[in-house]
XYZ file of C-alpha atoms in Angstrom:
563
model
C -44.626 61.056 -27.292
C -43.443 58.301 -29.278
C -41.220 54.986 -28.886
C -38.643 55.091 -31.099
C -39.124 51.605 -31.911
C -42.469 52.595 -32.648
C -41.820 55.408 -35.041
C -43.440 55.463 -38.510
C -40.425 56.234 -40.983
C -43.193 57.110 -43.650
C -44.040 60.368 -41.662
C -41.130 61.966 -43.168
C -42.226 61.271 -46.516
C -45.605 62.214 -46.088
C -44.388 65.346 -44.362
C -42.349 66.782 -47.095
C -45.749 66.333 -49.232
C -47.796 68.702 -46.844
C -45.000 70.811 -47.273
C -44.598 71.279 -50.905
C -48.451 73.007 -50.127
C -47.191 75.278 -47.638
C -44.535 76.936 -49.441
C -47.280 78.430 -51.608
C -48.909 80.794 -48.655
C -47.553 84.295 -48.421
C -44.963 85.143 -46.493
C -47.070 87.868 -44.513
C -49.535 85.229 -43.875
C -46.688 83.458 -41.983
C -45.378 84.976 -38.819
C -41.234 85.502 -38.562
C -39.767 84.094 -35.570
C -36.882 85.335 -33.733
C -35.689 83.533 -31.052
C -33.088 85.416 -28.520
C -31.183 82.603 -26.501
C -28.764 82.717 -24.146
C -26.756 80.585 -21.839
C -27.170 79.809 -18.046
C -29.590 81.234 -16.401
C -31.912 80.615 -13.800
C -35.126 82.683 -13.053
C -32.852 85.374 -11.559
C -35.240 88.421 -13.473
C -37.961 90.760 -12.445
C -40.968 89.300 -13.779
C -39.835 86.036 -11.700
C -39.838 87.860 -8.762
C -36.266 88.523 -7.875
C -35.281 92.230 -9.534
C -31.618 92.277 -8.162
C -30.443 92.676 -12.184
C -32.086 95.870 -13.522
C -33.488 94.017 -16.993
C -35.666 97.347 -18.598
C -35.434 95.307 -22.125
C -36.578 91.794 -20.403
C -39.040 93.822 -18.366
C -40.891 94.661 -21.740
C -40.900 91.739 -23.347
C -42.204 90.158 -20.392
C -44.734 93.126 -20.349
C -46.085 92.667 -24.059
C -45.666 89.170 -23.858
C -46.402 85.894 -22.313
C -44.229 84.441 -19.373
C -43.883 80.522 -18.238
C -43.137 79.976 -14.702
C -42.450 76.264 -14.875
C -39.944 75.801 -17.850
C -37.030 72.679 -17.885
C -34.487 71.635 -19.610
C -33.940 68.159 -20.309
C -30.075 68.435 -19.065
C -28.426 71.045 -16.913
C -25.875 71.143 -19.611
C -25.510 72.697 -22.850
C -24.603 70.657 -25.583
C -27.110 67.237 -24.362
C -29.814 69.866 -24.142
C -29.404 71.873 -27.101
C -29.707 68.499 -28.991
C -33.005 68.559 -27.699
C -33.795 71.971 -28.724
C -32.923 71.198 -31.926
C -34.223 67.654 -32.829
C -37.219 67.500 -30.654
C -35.995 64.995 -28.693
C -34.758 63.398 -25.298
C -30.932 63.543 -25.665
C -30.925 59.850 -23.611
C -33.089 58.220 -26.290
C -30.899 59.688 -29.499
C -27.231 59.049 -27.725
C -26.650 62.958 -27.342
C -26.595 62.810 -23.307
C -23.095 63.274 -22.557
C -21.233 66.368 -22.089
C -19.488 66.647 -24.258
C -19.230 64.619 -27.603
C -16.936 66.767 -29.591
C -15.613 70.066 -30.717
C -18.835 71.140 -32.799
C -19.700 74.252 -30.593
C -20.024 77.155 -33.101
C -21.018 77.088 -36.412
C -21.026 74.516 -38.322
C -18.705 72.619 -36.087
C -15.149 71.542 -35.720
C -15.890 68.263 -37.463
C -12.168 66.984 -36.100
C -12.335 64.706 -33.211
C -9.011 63.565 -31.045
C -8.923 60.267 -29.814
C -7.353 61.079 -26.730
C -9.472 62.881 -24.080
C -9.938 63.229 -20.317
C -13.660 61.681 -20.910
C -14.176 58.488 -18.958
C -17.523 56.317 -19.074
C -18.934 54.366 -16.332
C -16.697 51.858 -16.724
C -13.412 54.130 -17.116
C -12.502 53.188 -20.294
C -11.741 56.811 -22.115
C -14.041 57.870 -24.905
C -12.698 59.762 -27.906
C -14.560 62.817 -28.998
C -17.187 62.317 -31.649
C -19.994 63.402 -33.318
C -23.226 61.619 -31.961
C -25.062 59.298 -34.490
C -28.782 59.762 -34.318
C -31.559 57.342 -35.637
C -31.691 58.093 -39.548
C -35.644 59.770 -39.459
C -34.801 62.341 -36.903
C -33.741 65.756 -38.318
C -32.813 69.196 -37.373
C -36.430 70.515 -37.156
C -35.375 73.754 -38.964
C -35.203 71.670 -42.498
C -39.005 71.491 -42.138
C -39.339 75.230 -41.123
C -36.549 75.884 -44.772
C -38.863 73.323 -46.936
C -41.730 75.133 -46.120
C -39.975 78.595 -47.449
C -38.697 80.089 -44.116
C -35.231 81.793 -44.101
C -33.497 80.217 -41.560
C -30.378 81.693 -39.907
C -27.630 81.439 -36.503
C -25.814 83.247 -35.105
C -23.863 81.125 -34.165
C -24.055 78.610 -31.439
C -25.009 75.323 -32.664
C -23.522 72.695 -29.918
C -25.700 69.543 -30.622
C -23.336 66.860 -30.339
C -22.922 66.306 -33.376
C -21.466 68.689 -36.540
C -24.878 71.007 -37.851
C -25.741 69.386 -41.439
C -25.589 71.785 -44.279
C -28.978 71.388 -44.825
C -29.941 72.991 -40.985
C -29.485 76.004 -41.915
C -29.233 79.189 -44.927
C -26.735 80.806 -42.695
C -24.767 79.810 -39.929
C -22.348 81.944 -38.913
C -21.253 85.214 -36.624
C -22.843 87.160 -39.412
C -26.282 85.702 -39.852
C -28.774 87.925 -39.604
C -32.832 87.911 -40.269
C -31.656 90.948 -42.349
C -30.224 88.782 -45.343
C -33.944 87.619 -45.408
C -34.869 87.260 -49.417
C -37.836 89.410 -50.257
C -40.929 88.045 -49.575
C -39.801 85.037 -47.306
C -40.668 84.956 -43.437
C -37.700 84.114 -41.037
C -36.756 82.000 -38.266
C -33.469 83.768 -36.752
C -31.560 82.643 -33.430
C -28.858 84.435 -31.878
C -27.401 83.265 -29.071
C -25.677 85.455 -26.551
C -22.772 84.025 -24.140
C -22.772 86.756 -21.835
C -24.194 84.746 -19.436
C -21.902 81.996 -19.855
C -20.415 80.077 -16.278
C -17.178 81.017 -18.371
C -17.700 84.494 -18.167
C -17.761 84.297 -14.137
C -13.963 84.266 -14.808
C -13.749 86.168 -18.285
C -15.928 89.120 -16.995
C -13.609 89.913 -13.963
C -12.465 92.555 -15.032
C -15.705 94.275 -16.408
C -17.786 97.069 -14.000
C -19.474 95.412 -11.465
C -22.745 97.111 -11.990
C -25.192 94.780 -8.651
C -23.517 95.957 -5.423
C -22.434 92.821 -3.722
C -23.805 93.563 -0.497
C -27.290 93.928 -1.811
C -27.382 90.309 -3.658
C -29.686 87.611 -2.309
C -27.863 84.379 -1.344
C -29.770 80.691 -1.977
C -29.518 79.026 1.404
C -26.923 76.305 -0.006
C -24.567 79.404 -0.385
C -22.526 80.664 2.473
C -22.679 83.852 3.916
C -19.240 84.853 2.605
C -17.579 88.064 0.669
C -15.864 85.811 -2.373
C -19.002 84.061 -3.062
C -21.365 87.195 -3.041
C -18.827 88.692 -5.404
C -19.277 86.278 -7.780
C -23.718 86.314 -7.058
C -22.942 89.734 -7.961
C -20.611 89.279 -11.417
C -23.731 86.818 -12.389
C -26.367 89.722 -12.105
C -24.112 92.143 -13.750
C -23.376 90.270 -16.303
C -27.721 89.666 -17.038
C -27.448 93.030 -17.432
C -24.802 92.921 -19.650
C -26.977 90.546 -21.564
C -30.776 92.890 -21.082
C -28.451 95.664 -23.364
C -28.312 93.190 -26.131
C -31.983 92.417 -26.013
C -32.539 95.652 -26.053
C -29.955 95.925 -28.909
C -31.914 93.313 -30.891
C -35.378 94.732 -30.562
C -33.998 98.204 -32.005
C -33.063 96.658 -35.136
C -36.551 94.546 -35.543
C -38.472 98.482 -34.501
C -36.028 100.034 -36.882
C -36.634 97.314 -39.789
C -40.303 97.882 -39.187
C -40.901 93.925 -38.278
C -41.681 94.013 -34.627
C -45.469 93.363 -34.805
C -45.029 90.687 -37.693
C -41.957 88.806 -35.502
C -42.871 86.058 -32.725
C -40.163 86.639 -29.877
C -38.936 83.696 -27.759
C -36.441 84.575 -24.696
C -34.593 81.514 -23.046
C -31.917 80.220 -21.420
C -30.341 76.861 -22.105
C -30.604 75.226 -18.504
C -30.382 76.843 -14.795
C -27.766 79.451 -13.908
C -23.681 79.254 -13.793
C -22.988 79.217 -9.723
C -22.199 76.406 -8.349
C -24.816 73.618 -7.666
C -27.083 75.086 -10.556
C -25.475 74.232 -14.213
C -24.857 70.630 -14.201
C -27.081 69.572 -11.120
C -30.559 67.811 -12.039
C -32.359 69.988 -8.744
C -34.480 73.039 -10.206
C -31.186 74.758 -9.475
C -29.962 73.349 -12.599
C -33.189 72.784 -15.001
C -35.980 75.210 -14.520
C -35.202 78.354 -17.023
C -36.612 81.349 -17.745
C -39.255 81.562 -21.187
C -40.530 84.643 -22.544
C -42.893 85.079 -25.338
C -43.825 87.731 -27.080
C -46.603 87.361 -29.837
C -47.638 90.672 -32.622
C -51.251 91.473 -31.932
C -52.321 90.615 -35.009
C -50.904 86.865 -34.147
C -52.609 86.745 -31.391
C -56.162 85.929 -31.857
C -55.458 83.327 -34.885
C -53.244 81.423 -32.010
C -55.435 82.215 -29.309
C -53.095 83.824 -26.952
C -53.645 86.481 -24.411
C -50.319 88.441 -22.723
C -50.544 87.089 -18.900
C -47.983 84.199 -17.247
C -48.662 80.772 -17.393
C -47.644 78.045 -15.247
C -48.356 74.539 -17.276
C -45.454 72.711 -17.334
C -43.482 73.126 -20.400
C -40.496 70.960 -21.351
C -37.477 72.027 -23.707
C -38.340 69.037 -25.896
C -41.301 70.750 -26.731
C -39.796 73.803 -28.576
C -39.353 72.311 -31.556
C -42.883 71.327 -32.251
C -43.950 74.320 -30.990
C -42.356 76.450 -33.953
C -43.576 74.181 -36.176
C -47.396 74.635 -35.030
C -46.580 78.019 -35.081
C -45.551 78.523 -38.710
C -48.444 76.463 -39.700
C -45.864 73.309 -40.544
C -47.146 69.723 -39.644
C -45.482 68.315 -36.677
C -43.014 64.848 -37.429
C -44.901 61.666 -35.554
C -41.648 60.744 -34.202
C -40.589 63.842 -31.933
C -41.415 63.405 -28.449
C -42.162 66.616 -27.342
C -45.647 68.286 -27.938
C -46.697 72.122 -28.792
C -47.518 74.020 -26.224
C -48.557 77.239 -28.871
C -49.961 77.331 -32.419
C -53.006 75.594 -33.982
C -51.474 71.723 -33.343
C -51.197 72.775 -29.424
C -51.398 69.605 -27.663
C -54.723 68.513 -26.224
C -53.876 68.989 -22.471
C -50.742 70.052 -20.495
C -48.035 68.333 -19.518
C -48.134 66.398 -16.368
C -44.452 65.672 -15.781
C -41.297 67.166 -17.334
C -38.481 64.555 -17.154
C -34.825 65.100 -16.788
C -31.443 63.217 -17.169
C -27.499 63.308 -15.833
C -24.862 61.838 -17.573
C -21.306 62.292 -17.843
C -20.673 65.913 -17.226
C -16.755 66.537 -18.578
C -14.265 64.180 -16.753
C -17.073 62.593 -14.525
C -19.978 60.035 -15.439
C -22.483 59.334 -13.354
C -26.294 58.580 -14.289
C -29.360 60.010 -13.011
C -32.929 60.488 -13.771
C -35.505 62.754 -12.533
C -39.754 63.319 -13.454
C -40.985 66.538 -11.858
C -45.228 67.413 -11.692
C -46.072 70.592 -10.892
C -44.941 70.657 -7.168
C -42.674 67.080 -6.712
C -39.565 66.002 -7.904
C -38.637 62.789 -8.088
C -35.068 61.595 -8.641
C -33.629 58.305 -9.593
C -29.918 57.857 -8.438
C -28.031 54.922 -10.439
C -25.196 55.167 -8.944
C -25.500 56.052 -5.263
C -22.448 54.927 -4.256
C -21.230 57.638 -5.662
C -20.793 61.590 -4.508
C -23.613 64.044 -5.069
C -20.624 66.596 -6.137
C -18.491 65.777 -8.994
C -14.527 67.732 -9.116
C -15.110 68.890 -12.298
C -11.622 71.163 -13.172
C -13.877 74.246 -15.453
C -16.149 75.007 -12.789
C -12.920 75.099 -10.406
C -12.082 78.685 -12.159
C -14.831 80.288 -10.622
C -13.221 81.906 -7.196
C -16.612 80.813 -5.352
C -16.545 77.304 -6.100
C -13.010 77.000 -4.940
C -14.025 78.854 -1.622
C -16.959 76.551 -1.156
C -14.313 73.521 -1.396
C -12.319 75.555 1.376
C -15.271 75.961 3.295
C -16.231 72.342 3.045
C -12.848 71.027 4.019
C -12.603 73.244 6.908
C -15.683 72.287 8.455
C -17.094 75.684 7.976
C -20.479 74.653 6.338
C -24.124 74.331 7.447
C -26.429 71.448 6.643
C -27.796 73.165 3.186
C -24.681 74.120 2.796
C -23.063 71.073 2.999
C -25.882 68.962 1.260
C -24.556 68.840 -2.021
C -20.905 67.403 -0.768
C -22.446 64.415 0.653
C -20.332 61.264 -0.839
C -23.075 58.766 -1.036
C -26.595 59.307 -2.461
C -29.852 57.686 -1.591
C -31.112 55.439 -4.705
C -34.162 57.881 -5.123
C -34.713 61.233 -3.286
C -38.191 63.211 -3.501
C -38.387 66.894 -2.736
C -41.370 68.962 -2.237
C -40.703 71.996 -4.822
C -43.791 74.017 -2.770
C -42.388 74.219 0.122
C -38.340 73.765 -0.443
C -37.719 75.108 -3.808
C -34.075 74.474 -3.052
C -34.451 71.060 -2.855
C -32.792 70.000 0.060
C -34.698 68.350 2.122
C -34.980 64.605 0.752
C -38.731 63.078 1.830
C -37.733 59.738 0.179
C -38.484 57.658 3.347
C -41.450 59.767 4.855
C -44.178 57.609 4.671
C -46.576 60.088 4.511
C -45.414 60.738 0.569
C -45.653 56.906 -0.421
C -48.529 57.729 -2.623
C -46.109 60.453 -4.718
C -43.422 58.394 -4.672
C -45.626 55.601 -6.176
C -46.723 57.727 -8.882
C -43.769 59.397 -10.066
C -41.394 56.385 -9.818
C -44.698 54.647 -12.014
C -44.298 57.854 -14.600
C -40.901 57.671 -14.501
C -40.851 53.604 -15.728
C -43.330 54.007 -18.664
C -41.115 57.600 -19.714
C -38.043 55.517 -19.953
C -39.524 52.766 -21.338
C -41.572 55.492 -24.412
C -37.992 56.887 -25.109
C -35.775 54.308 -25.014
C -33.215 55.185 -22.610
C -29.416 54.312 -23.749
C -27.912 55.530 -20.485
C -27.721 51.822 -19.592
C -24.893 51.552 -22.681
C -21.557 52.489 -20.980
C -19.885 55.287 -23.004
C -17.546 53.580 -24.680
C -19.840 50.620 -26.020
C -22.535 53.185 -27.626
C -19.404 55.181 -29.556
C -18.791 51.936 -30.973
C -21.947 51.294 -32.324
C -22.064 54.829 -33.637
C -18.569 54.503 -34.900
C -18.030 50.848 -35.793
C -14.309 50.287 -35.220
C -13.674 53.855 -33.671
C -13.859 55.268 -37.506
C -15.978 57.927 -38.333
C -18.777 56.484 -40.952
C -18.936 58.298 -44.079
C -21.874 59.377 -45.985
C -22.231 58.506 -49.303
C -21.980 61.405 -52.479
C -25.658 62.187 -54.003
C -26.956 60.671 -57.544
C -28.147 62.949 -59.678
C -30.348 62.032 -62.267
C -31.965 63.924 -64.768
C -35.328 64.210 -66.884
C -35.710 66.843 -69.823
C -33.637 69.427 -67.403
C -35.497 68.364 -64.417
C -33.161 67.149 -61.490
C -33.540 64.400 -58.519
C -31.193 64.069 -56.375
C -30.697 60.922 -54.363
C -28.357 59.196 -51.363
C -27.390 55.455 -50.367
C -26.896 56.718 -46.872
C -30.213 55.797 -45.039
C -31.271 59.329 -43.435
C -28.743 61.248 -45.273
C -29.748 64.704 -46.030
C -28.583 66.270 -49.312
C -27.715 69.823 -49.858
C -27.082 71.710 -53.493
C -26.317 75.165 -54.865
C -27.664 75.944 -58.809
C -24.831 78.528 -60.087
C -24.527 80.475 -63.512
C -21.157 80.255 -62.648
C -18.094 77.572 -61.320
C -16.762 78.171 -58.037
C -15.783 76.094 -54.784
C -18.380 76.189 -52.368
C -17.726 75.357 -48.582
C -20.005 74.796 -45.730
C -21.570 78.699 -45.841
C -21.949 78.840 -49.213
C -25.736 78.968 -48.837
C -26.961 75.263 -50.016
C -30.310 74.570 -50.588
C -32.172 71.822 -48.552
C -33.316 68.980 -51.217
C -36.767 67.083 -50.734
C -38.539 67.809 -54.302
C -37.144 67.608 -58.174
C -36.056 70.919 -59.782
C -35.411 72.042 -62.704
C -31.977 73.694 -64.117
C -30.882 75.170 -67.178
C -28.058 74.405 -69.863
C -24.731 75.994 -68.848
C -25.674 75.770 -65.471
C -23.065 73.877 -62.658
C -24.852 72.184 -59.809
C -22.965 71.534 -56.264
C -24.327 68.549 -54.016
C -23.436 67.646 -50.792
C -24.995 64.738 -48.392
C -24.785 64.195 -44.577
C -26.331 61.929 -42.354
C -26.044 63.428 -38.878
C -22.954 62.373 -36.757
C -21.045 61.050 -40.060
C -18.373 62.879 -42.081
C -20.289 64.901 -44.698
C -19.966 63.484 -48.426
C -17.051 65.304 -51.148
C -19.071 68.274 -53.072
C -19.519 67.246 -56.359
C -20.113 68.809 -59.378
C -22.130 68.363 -62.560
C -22.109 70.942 -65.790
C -25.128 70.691 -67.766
């Protein structure tokens, strides 16, 4: 893991050289990669050990495959940690940590952003939405994966924080599919299902509520009450909801005959939807589920046999992961490390390391380091309540009966743990033997040692990474927006040499797109463009399109040259 201060800009330079050499292996010498993403769950499946949802489709994958027991996201959120997902990064050292920035959920994005919002920093001056600025080397890791002659598609979540550059992806929309593969190209496909969305607690009320009620287990911090194991009960019907997709998605790679040449990932974005799991920074909130499934003849060349594993694995470290994987060099500056694939890091993880921002309306700021049984957490802000109002979660009927609950005087200790209005300035939970972490061991002096070490890992992580949660809200916009105006990146220069085209940008870590057409049309943002890092050639009568983006400014006017 690497300082950003520390970072070698040349890497990406040298990187796009090793790359013009991979494009030339076969495609069937390259695995395809699918990954099959959805949104808030916990561990709540079979091969975890809790089989309340009936998950057939999960049950193989986990069968064939390989399962990780100790997966976290960086954020219980979804948009901070999908910018980690997709950058390789910690969302607190590229400015992506609060929930959330804009409107750029789906697709390529909204790219509009209201001044006026009900976001509030630490200071309580309101923050406008935006589109996060990020330093100028990091990119969207699937332009490596697209350089090196993958096909790279969404469907269609994106959420990063800031609007998807052109360049991310070939398609991008509710229609991308591995299918529009070009012959001969390997693929990297996501689709990301929302079944499992918190939202759908609400949304789904009305569906058939296949878990009987009575019959789901409750986490200790949940009362023993009918409204709240109805909605236990909507969140395990709904994962089943979501195993019929799976199931959905491997029939189509069986019926395409790609199966045993496709790497499968299964995750979930952070923990589950209930209350006092999304959002939190307890494992409630960060550990996830991770499937794996690798093709037998995959297998040996990456040196993977099917069985669980329980080394600590970070989201951070997906992104170099598929890169190792596809046999693509992985960028000096991202901070995670691959935990598959011939540039598999040296030794496990120790720690996994979390953060807490401003969720919605509220901003606080935490930080937590977990080993393999402790977690350590780092409250800034203790003067402040554990639980945070926040109006979306208040549509779920549960959370609105805890708050009854609560107010009436009705809850237990657990129960009541997460409602406390002050919080100690560090807490330390023993994972082993309360995996609901409730029970703080902060001032037992028989865990001094622990506490030493972790608050010592958790220093020298901050330090590596460069956290910004010390910049109130409001102040880092600013710097990413000078004046509270959106920057603007600058058009591409084209130059040519005997019908041979390079394609340049003034923006420092602008990335330029461009479409080659027998034809004039009007592109727009899914008209396919072409990621730029090498000269190529074009013929007379041709029209080229170019487009440039640096990531979190407004994307350059398309322009066109006839030749």
């Amino acid at each position: 893991m690497r300082a950003i201060s520390q970072i070698n800009i040349k890497q990406v330079a040298i990187l796009s050289l090793v790359l013009l050499l991979s494009i030339n292996i076969k495609a069937q010498d390259r695995p395809n990669i699918l990954w099959l993403s959805c949104e808030d769950i916990s561990p709540y499946l079979a091969m975890y050990g809790d089989s309340t949802a009936n998950t057939p489709n999960l049950d193989r994958l986990a069968n064939e495959g390989y399962v990780f027991t100790n997966v976290f996201a960086t954020v219980g959120v979804c948009a901070p940690t999908r910018s980690s997902i997709i950058t390789g990064m910690y969302p607190i050292s590229i400015g992506t940590m609060h929930m959330r920035t804009g409107n750029d959920v789906m697709s390529w994005g909204n790219r509009t952003y209201p001044i006026k919002g009900k976001a509030r920093d630490i200071n309580g001056d309101p923050v406008p939405k935006y589109s996060a600025v990020i330093p100028d080397y990091v990119r969207c890791f699937t332009e490596y994966l697209r350089d090196a002659g993958y096909y790279c598609t969404n469907n269609q979540k994106t959420d990063y924080q800031f609007a998807a550059p052109v360049t991310a992806w070939d398609e991008n929309n509710p229609k991308a599919h591995w299918r529009n593969t070009p012959k001969g190209m390997p693929f990297f496909s996501v689709f990301n299902d929302g079944i499992t969305h918190e939202s759908r607690m609400w949304k789904n009320k009305k569906l058939p509520q296949t878990v009987n009620p009575d019959s789901v287990p409750l986490p200790i911090y949940f009362p023993e009450d009918s409204i709240v194991r109805q909605d236990v009960a909507r969140n395990y019907s709904n994962i089943e909801i979501l195993d019929h997709n799976i199931g959905k998605k491997l029939k189509q790679l069986e019926e395409d005959g790609l199966l045993e040449n496709t790497i499968i990932f299964f995750w979930s974005d952070h923990g589950g939807p209930l209350p006092r799991g999304k959002r939190l920074h307890y494992d409630s909130g960060l550990r996830m589920p991770l499937i794996i499934r690798i093709p037998k003849k995959w297998q040996k060349q990456f040196s993977y046999l099917p069985k669980r594993d329980d080394e600590l694995i970070s989201q951070v470290d997906f992104a170099p992961t598929i890169l190792s994987l596809a046999g693509i060099p992985i960028p000096d500056y991202m901070q995670g490390q691959a935990f598959m694939g011939k540039q598999r890091a040296d030794s496990a993880r120790k720690y996994v390391y979390g953060s807490s921002d401003r969720f919605d309306e509220f901003t606080d700021r935490i930080r937590t380091v977990r080993d393999s049984r402790f977690l350590y957490v780092r409250n800034y802000h203790p003067e402040l309540p554990s639980y945070k109002d926040i109006g979306y979660r208040k549509k779920m009927d549960m959370m609105n009966q805890m708050l009854y609950l609560h107010s009436m005087g009705l809850l237990n200790r657990d129960q009541n743990y997460w409602f406390r209005l002050k919080k100690t300035p560090e807490e330390l939970y023993d994972c082993e033997k309360d995996p609901e972490n409730l029970h703080n061991l902060i001032y037992d002096p028989k865990y001094q040692d622990k506490i030493a070490e972790l608050r010592g890992a958790m220093d020298k992580w901050l330090e590596e990474v460069g956290d910004k949660g010390a910049i109130p809200e409001k102040q880092l916009f600013l710097q990413m927006w000078p004046n509270g105006v959106q920057p603007i990146t600058e058009k591409a220069i084209v130059k040519v040499n005997h019908r041979k085209v390079e394609l340049s940008c003034n923006t420092k870590g602008a990335t330029i797109g461009y479409i080659v057409s027998d034809k004039d049309f009007t592109p727009d943002l899914n008209s396919g463009w072409t990621h730029y890092y090498k000269p190529f050639k074009i013929k007379k009568g041709q029209f080229l399109y170019t487009i440039s983006q640096r990531i979190g400014y407004k994307e350059s006017e398309i322009i066109k040259v006839h030749f």
